[in-house]
Tab-separated table of C-alpha atoms in Angstrom:
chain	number	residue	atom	x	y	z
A	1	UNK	CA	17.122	-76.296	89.862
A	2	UNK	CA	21.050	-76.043	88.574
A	3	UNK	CA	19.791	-75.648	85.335
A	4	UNK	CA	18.085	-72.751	86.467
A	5	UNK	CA	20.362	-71.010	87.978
A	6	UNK	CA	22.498	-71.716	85.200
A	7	UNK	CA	20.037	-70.439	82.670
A	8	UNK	CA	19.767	-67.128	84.600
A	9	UNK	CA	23.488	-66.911	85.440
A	10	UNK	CA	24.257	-67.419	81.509
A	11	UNK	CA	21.681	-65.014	80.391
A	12	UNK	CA	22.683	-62.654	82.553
A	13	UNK	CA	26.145	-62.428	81.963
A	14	UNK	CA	25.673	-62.761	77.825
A	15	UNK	CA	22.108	-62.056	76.443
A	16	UNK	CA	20.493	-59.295	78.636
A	17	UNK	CA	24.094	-58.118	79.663
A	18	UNK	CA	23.485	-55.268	81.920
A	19	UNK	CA	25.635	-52.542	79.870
A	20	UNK	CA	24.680	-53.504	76.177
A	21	UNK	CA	21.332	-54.397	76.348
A	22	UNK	CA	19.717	-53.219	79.503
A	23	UNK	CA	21.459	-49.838	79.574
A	24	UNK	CA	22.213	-50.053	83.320
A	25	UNK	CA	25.458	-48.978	84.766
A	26	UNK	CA	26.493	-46.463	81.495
A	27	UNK	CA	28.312	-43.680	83.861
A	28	UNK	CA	31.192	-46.175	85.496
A	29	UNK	CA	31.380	-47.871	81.404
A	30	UNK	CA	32.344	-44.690	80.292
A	31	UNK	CA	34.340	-42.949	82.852
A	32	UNK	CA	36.569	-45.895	84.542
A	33	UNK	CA	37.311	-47.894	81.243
A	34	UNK	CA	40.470	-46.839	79.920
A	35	UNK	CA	42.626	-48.710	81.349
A	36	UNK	CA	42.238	-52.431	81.380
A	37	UNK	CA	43.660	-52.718	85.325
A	38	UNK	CA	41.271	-50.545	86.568
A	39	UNK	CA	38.225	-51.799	85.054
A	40	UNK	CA	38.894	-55.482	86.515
A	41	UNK	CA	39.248	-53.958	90.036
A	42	UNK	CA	35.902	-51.883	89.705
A	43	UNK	CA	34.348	-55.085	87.860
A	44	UNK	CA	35.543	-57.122	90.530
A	45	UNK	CA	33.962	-54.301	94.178
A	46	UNK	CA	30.623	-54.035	91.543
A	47	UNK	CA	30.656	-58.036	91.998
A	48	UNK	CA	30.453	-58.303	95.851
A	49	UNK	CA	28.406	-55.295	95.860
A	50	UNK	CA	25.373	-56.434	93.837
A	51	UNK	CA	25.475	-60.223	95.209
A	52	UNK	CA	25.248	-58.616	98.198
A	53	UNK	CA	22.322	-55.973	97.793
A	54	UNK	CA	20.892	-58.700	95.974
A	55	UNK	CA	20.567	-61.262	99.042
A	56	UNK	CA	19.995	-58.030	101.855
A	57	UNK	CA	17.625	-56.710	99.510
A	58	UNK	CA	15.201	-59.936	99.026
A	59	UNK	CA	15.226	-59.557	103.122
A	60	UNK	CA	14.654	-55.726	102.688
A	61	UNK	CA	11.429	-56.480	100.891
A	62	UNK	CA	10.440	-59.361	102.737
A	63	UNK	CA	10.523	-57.193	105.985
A	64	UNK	CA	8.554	-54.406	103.840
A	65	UNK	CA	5.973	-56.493	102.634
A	66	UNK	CA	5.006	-58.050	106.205
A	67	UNK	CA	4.818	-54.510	107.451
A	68	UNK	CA	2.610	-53.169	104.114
A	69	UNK	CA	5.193	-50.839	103.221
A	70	UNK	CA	5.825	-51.508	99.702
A	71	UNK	CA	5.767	-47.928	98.602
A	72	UNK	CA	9.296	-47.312	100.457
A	73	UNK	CA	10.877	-50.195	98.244
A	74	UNK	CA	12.799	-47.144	96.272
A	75	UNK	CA	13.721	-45.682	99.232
A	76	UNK	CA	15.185	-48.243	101.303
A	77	UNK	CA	16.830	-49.971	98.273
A	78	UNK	CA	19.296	-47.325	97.591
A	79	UNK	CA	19.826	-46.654	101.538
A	80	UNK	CA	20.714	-50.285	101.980
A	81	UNK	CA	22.876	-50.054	98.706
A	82	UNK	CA	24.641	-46.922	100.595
A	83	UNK	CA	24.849	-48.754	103.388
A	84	UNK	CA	26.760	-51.534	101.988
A	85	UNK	CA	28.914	-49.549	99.983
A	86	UNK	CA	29.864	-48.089	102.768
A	87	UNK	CA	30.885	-50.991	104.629
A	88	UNK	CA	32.861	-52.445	101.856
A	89	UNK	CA	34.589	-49.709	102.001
A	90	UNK	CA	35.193	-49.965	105.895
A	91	UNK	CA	35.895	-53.504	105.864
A	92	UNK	CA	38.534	-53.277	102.526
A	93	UNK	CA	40.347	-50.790	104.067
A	94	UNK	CA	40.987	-53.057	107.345
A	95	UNK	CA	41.261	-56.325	105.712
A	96	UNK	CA	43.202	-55.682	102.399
A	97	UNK	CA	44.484	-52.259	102.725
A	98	UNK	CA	46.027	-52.698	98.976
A	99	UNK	CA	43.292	-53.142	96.939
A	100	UNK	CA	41.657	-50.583	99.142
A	101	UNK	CA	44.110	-48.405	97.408
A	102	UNK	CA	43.650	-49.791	94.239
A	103	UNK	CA	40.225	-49.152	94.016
A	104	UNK	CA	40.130	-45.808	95.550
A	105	UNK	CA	37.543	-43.001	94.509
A	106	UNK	CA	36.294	-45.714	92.500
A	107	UNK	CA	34.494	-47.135	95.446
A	108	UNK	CA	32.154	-45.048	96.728
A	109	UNK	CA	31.104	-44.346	93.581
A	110	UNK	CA	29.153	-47.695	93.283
A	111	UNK	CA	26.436	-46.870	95.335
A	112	UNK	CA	25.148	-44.177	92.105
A	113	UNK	CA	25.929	-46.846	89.751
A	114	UNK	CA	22.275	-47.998	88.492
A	115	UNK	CA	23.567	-51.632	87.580
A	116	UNK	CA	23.247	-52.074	91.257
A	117	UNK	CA	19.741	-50.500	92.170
A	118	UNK	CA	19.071	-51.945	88.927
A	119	UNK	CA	19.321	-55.574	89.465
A	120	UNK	CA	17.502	-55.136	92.580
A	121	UNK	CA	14.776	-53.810	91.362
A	122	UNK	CA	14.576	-56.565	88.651
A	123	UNK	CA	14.773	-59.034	91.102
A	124	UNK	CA	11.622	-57.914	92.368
A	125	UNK	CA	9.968	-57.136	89.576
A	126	UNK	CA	10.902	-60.795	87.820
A	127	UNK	CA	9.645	-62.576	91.612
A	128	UNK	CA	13.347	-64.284	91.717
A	129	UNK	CA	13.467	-66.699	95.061
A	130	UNK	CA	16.352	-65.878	97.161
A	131	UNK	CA	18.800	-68.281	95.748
A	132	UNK	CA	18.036	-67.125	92.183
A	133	UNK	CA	18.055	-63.058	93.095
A	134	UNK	CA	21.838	-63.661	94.498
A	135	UNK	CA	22.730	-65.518	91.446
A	136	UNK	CA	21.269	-62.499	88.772
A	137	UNK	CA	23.139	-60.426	91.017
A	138	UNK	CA	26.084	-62.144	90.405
A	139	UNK	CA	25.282	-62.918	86.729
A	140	UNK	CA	24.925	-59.248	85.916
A	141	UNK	CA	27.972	-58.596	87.681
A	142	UNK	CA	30.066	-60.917	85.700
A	143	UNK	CA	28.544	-59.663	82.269
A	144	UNK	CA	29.235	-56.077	84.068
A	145	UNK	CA	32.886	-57.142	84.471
A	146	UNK	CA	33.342	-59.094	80.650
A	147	UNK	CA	32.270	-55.739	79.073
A	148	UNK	CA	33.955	-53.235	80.923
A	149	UNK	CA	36.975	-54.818	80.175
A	150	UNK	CA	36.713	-55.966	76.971
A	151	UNK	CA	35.959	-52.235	76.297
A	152	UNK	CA	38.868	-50.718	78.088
A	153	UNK	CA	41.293	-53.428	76.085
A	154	UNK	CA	39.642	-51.679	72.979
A	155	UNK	CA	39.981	-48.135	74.112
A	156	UNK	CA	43.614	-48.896	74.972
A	157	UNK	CA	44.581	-49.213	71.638
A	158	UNK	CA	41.984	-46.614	70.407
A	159	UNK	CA	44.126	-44.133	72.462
A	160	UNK	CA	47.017	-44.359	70.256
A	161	UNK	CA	45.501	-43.633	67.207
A	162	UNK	CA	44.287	-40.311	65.406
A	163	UNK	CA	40.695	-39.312	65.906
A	164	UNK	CA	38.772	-37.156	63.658
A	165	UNK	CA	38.711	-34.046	66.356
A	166	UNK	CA	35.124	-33.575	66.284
A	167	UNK	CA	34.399	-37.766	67.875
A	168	UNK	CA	37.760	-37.665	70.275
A	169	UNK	CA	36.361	-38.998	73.785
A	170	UNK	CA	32.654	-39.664	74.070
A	171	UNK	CA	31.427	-39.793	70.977
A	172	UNK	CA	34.320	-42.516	69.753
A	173	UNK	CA	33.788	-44.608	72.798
A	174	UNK	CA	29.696	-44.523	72.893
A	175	UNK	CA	30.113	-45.667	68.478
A	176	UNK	CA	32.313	-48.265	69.949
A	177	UNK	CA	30.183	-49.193	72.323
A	178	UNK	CA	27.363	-49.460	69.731
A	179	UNK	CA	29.627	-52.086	67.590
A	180	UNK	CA	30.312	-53.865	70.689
A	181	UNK	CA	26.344	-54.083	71.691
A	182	UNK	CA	26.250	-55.074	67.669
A	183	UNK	CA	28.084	-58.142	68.339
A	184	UNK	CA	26.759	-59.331	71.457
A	185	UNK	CA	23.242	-58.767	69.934
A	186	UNK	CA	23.962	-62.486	68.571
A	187	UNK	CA	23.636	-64.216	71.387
A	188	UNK	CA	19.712	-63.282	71.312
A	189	UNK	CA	19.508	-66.287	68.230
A	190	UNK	CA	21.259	-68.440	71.283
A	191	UNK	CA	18.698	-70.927	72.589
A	192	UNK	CA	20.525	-71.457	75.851
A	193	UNK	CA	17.204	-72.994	77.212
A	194	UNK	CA	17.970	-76.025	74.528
A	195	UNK	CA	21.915	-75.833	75.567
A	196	UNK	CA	20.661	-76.408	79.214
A	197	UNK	CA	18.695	-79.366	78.566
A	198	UNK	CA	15.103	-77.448	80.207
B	1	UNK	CA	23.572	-14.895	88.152
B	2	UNK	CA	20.989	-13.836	88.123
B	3	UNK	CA	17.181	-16.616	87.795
B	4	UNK	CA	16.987	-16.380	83.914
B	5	UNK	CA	20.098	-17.019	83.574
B	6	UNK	CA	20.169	-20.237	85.539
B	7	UNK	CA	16.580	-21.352	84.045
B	8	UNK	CA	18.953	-21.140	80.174
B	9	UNK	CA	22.007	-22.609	81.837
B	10	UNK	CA	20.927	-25.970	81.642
B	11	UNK	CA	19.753	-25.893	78.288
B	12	UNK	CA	22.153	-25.592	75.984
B	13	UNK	CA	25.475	-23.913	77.978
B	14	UNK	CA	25.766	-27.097	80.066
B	15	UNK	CA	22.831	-29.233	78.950
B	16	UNK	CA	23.226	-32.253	81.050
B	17	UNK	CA	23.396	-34.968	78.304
B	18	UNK	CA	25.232	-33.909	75.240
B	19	UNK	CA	27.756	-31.176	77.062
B	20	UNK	CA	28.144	-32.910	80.651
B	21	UNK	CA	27.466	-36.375	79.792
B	22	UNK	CA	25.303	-37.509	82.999
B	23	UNK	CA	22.246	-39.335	82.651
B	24	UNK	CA	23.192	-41.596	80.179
B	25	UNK	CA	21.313	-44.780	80.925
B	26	UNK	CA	18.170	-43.018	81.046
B	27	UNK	CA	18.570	-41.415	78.015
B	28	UNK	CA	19.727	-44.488	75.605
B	29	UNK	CA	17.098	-47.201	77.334
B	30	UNK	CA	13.951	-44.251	76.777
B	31	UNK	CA	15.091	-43.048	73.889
B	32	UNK	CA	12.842	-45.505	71.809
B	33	UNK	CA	10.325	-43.313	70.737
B	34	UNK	CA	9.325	-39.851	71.766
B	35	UNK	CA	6.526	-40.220	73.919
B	36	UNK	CA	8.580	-42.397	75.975
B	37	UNK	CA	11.682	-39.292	76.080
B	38	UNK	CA	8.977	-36.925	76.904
B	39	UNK	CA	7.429	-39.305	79.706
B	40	UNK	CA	10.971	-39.663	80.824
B	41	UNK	CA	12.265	-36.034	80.994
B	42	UNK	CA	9.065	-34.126	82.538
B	43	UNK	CA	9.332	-37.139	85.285
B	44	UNK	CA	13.500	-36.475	85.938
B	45	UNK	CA	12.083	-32.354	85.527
B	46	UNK	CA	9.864	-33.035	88.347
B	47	UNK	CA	11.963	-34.698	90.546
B	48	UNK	CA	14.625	-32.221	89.829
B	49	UNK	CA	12.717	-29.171	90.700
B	50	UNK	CA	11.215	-30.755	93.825
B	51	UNK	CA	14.801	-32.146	95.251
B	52	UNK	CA	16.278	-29.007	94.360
B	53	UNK	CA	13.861	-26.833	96.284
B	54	UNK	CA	14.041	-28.862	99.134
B	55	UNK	CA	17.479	-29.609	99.691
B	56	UNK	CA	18.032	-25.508	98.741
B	57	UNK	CA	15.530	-24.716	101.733
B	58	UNK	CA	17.602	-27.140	104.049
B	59	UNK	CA	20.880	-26.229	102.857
B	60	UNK	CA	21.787	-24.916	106.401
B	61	UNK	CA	19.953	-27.543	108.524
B	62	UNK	CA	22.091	-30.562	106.956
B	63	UNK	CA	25.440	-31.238	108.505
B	64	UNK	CA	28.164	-31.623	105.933
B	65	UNK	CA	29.439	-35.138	107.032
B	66	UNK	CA	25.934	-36.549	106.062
B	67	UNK	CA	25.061	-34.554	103.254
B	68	UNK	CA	24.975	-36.672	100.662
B	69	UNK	CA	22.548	-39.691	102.563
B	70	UNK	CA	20.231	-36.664	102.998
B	71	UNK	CA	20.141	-36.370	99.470
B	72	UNK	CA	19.469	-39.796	98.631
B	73	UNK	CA	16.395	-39.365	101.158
B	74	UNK	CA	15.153	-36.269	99.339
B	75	UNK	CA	14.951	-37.406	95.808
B	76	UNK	CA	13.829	-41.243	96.356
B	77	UNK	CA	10.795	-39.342	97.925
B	78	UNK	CA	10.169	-37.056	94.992
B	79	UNK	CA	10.976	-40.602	93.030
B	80	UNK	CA	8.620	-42.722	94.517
B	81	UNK	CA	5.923	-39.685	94.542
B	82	UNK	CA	6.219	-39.696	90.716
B	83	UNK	CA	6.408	-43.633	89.969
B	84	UNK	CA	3.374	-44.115	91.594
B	85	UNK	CA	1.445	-40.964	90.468
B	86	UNK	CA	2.323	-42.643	86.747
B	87	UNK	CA	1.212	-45.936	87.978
B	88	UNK	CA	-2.006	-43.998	88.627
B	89	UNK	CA	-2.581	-41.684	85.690
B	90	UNK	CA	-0.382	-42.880	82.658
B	91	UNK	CA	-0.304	-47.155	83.067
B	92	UNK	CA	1.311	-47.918	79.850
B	93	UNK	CA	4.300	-45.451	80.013
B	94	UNK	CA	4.889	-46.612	83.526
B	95	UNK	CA	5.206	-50.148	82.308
B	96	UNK	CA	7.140	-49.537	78.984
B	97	UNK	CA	10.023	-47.061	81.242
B	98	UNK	CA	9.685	-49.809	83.839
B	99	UNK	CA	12.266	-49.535	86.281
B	100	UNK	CA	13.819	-46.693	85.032
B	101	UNK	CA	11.289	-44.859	86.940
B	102	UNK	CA	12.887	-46.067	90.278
B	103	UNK	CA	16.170	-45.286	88.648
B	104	UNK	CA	15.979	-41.579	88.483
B	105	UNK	CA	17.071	-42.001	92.248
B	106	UNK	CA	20.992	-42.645	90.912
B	107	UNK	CA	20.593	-40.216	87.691
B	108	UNK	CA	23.412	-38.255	88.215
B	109	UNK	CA	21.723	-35.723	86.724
B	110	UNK	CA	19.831	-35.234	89.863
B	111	UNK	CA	22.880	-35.221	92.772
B	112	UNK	CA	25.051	-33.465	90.686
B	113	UNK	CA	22.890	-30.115	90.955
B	114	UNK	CA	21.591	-30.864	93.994
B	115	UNK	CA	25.768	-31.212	95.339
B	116	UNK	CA	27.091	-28.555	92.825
B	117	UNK	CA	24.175	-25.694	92.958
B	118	UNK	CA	21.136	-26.693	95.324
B	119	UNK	CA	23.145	-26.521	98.275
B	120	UNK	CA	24.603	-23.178	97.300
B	121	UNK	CA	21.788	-21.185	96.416
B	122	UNK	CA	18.532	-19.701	97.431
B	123	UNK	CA	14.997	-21.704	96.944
B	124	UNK	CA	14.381	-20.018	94.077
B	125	UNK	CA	17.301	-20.082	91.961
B	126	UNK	CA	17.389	-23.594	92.522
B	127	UNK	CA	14.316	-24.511	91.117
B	128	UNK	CA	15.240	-22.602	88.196
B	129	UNK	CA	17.999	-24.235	88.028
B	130	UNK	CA	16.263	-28.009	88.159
B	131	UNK	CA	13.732	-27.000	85.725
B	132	UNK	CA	16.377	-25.792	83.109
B	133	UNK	CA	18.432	-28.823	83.953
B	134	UNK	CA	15.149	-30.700	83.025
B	135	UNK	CA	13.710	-29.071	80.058
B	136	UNK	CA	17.756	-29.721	78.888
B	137	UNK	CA	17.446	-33.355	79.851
B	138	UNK	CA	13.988	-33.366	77.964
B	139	UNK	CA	14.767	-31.176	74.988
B	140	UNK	CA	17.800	-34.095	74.375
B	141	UNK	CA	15.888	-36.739	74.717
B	142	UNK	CA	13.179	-35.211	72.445
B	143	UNK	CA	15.307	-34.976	69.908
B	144	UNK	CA	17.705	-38.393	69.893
B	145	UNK	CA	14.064	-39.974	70.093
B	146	UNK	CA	12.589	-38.275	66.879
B	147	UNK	CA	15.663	-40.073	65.174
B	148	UNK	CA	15.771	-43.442	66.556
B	149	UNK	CA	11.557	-43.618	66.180
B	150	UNK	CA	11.467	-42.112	62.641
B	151	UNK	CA	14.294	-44.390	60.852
B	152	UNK	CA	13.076	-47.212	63.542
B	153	UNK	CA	9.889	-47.933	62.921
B	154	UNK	CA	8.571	-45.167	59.964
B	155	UNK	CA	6.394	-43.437	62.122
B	156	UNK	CA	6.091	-40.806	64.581
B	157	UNK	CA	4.678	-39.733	68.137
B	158	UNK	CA	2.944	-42.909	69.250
B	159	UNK	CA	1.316	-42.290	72.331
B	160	UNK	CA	-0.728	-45.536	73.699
B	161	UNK	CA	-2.025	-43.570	76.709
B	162	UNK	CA	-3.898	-40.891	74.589
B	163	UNK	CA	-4.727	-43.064	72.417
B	164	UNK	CA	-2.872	-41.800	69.793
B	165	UNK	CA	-1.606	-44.007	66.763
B	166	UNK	CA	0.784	-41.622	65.188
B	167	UNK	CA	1.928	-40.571	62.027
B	168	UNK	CA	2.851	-42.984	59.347
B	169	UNK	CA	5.851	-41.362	58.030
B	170	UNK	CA	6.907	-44.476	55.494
B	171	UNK	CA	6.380	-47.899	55.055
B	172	UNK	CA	7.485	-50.443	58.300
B	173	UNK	CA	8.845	-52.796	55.569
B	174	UNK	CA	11.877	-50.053	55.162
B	175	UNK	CA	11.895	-49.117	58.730
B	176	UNK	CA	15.408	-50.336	60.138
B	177	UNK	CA	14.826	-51.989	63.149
B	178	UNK	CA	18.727	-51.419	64.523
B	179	UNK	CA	17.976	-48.253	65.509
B	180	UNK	CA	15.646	-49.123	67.499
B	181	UNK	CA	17.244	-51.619	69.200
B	182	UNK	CA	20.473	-50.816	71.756
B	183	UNK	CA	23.394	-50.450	69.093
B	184	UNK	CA	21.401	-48.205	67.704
B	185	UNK	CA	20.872	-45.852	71.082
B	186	UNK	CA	24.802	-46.000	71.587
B	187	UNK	CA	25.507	-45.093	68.014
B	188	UNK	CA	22.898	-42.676	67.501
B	189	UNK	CA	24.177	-40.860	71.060
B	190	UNK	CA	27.849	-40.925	69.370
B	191	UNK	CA	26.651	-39.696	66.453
B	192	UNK	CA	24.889	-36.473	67.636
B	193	UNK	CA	27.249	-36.192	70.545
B	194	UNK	CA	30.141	-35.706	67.995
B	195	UNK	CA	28.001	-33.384	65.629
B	196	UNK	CA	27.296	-31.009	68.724
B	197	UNK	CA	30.934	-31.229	68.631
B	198	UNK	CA	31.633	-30.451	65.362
B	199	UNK	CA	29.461	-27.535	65.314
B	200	UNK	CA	30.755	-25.782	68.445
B	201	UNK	CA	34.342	-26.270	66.954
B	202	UNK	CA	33.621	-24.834	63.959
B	203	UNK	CA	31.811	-21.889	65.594
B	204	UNK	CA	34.975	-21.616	68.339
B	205	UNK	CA	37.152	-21.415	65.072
B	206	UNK	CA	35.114	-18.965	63.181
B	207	UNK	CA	35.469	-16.400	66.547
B	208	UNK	CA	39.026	-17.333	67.059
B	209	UNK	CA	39.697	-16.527	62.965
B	210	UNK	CA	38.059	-12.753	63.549
C-alpha cells in the first residue's frame, strides 16, 4: 500500500511530471516564472489547490455516478475547482493576510490553470481510490513546484544575458524548456517499480 | 470593425498561438501529428463559436460580479457537447487527445474572447470572431504538426478513423523520434515562435527603412 503511494507520488513528481511531459499547466510555466520567489509561492497555492480538488472531486463523482450523471463530470469539475479557488482565496486573506499579498493576482488565476482540472480528470480516468487520487494530486503538485522553479532559477540568469532579438521572451524560454524536458526525459529508463521493492 | 475584418483578425493579426501565446498546452500535447491538430482545432473552433454566440446574446442578462462563473457554465456545455459527440463519431481521436478534450474548458483561448470581445459585441460579430480565433488556433496547429510528424516518424497525415495509412515520406529507420516526443513540441514551438519573429522584424525594418 506505501509502496504504492510512493510509486505514484515519485512518478508523479519526476517521470510523467505534469509540465514536461504531460503538457498540463504551460500558461502559469511561462508567465509567473521569472523570478524564483514567486514561482515557490504559486508552486506552493497550486499544491493545496489540487490535493484539494483532488479529494472533493473523487466525492464530486461519487455523488454523480449514484445519481447517473456522468455527462456533467466536465462541468462540475471546473465549478468545484472555482469554488475552491475561491475559498482559498477567502480563507488566505483572513488567516495569513501576508502571503495573501504575496500571492496576489496570482491566485485566482489557478482555477484556468489545466494542471488542476487536469489531474482530476486523470484521476478518474486512471480509477485512483481516494487515498491514491489525493496523493497524484499532491505528486503532480510537487513536480509542478520542482519545475517551475528550477526554470525561473534558469531564466534569472538568462535575463542578464544578450539574446539574439528575434528568440527574446517566448521563444528563449519555450527552447529552454525543451532542454529542460530533454533532461528529465531520463528518468523514463528509471525502474522506480524495482527501486520500490513491488 | 466591421465582420470580415474580425473573421481575419484572429488569423494572422493576433493569431492566438504564435502572436498571443494562449493555448499552449493544447497545442504542444496535440501537436503529434496532423490529424490529431486538426481534430484538436475544429473541436476548440466549435466550442469557440458556440460560447461566443451565446455569451454575445446574454451579454446584457449576466450581472458583472458573476460574469466570469457564467462563462465557465457556457463553454463546459459546448465542451462536454463536443467530447461526447467525438466519443460517438471519431473513437480513436477521442482516445489519442484524451483529456485534452475536457481541457478546452480552461484554454484560455476560449475566456479570453469570450471576456475581451464576446461580451462587447453583437451575436454575429462574435461568432466571427470565434471562428477566426479557431481557424487561427487550427491553421497553427496544422502547421507545427506537419513538422513534428514529418521529421518524427517519416510520414504524413495518418488518420486511423478514416482509415487512412498515410504517406510514407522516408524511411522510419531515419525518422527522429525527439520530435515527436515533448522536447521536441517545446523546441519546435520556440523555434517557429522565434522565426514568426524574425520575419515580422525584418518586415517592421524594411517599412521603417522607406
Amino acid at each position: 500500500m506505501v509502496g504504492n503511494l510512493a510509486f505514484v507520488l515519485l512518478s508523479a513528481i519526476l517521470v510523467n511530471n505534469f509540465l514536461l511531459s504531460r503538457f498540463l499547466g504551460i500558461c502559469p510555466f511561462l508567465g509567473i516564472s521569472k523570478q524564483v520567489e514567486t514561482a515557490f509561492g504559486m508552486g506552493m497555492a497550486v499544491t493545496f489547490v489540487m490535493a484539494m480538488a483532488s479529494a472533493i472531486t473523487y466525492l464530486v463523482q461519487m455523488l454523480l455516478v449514484q445519481l447517473h450523471l456522468e455527462y456533467l463530470q466536465t462541468l462540475t469539475f471546473i465549478l468545484v475547482i472555482a469554488a475552491l479557488v475561491q475559498l482559498v482565496e477567502v480563507v488566505l486573506k483572513k488567516v495569513s493576510p501576508g502571503l495573501y499579498k504575496a500571492l496576489g493576482v496570482y491566485l485566482p488565476l489557478i482555477t484556468t490553470n489545466c494542471a488542476v482540472l487536469g489531474v482530476t480528470l486523470i484521476n478518474m480516468t486512471e480509477n485512483y481510490d481516494f487515498i491514491t487520487s489525493v496523493v497524484n494530486g499532491i505528486g503532480g503538485a510537487l513536480g509542478f513546484t520542482l519545475i517551475i522553479v528550477t526554470f525561473a532559477a534558469i531564466r534569472e540568469r538568462q535575463a542578464t544575458n544578450k539574446v539574439y532579438k528575434s528568440f527574446e521572451g517566448f521563444p528563449l524560454a519555450l527552447v529552454t524548456a525543451g532542454l529542460l524536458s530533454l533532461a528529465f526525459m531520463g528518468f523514463n529508463g528509471f525502474n522506480l517499480k524495482a527501486l520500490l521493492g513491488l | 470593425m466591421s465582420i470580415k475584418n474580425d473573421l481575419t483578425n484572429g488569423i494572422a493579426r493576433e493569431n492566438p498561438i504564435f502572436r498571443l501565446v494562449l493555448g499552449t498546452c493544447p497545442t504542444l500535447a496535440t501537436s503529434l501529428s496532423v490529424s490529431n491538430g486538426i481534430g484538436m482545432g475544429l473541436a476548440a473552433t466549435v466550442v469557440l463559436v458556440g460560447s461566443n454566440a451565446i455569451i454575445s446574446a446574454l451579454r446584457n442578462v449576466i450581472p458583472d460580479k458573476v460574469r466570469i462563473p457564467a462563462y465557465i457554465v457556457v463553454i463546459a456545455a459546448f465542451v462536454t457537447i463536443v467530447d461526447k459527440l467525438m466519443a460517438a463519431f471519431v473513437p480513436s481521436l477521442h482516445s489519442v487527445l484524451g483529456i485534452f478534450i475536457p481541457l478546452i474548458v480552461v484554454n484560455c483561448i476560449i475566456l479570453a474572447r469570450a471576456e475581451s470581445f464576446a461580451s462587447k459585441n453583437p451575436v454575429i460579430n462574435s461568432m466571427a470572431d470565434g471562428l477566426g480565433m479557431g481557424m487561427g488556433f487550427t491553421l497553427s496547429l496544422v502547421l507545427m504538426s506537419t513538422i513534428r510528424e514529418i521529421l518524427g516518424t517519416g510520414k504524413l497525415l495518418v488518420a486511423k478513423d478514416f482509415g487512412f495509412a498515410g504517406f510514407k515520406l522516408f524511411n522510419e529507420a531515419f525518422a527522429a523520434k525527439i520530435m515527436i516526443s515533448p522536447p521536441g513540441g517545446f523546441i519546435t514551438f520556440g523555434l517557429l515562435m522565434a522565426l514568426i519573429n524574425y520575419i515580422s522584424q525584418r518586415r517592421e525594418a524594411r517599412a521603417n527603412g522607406r
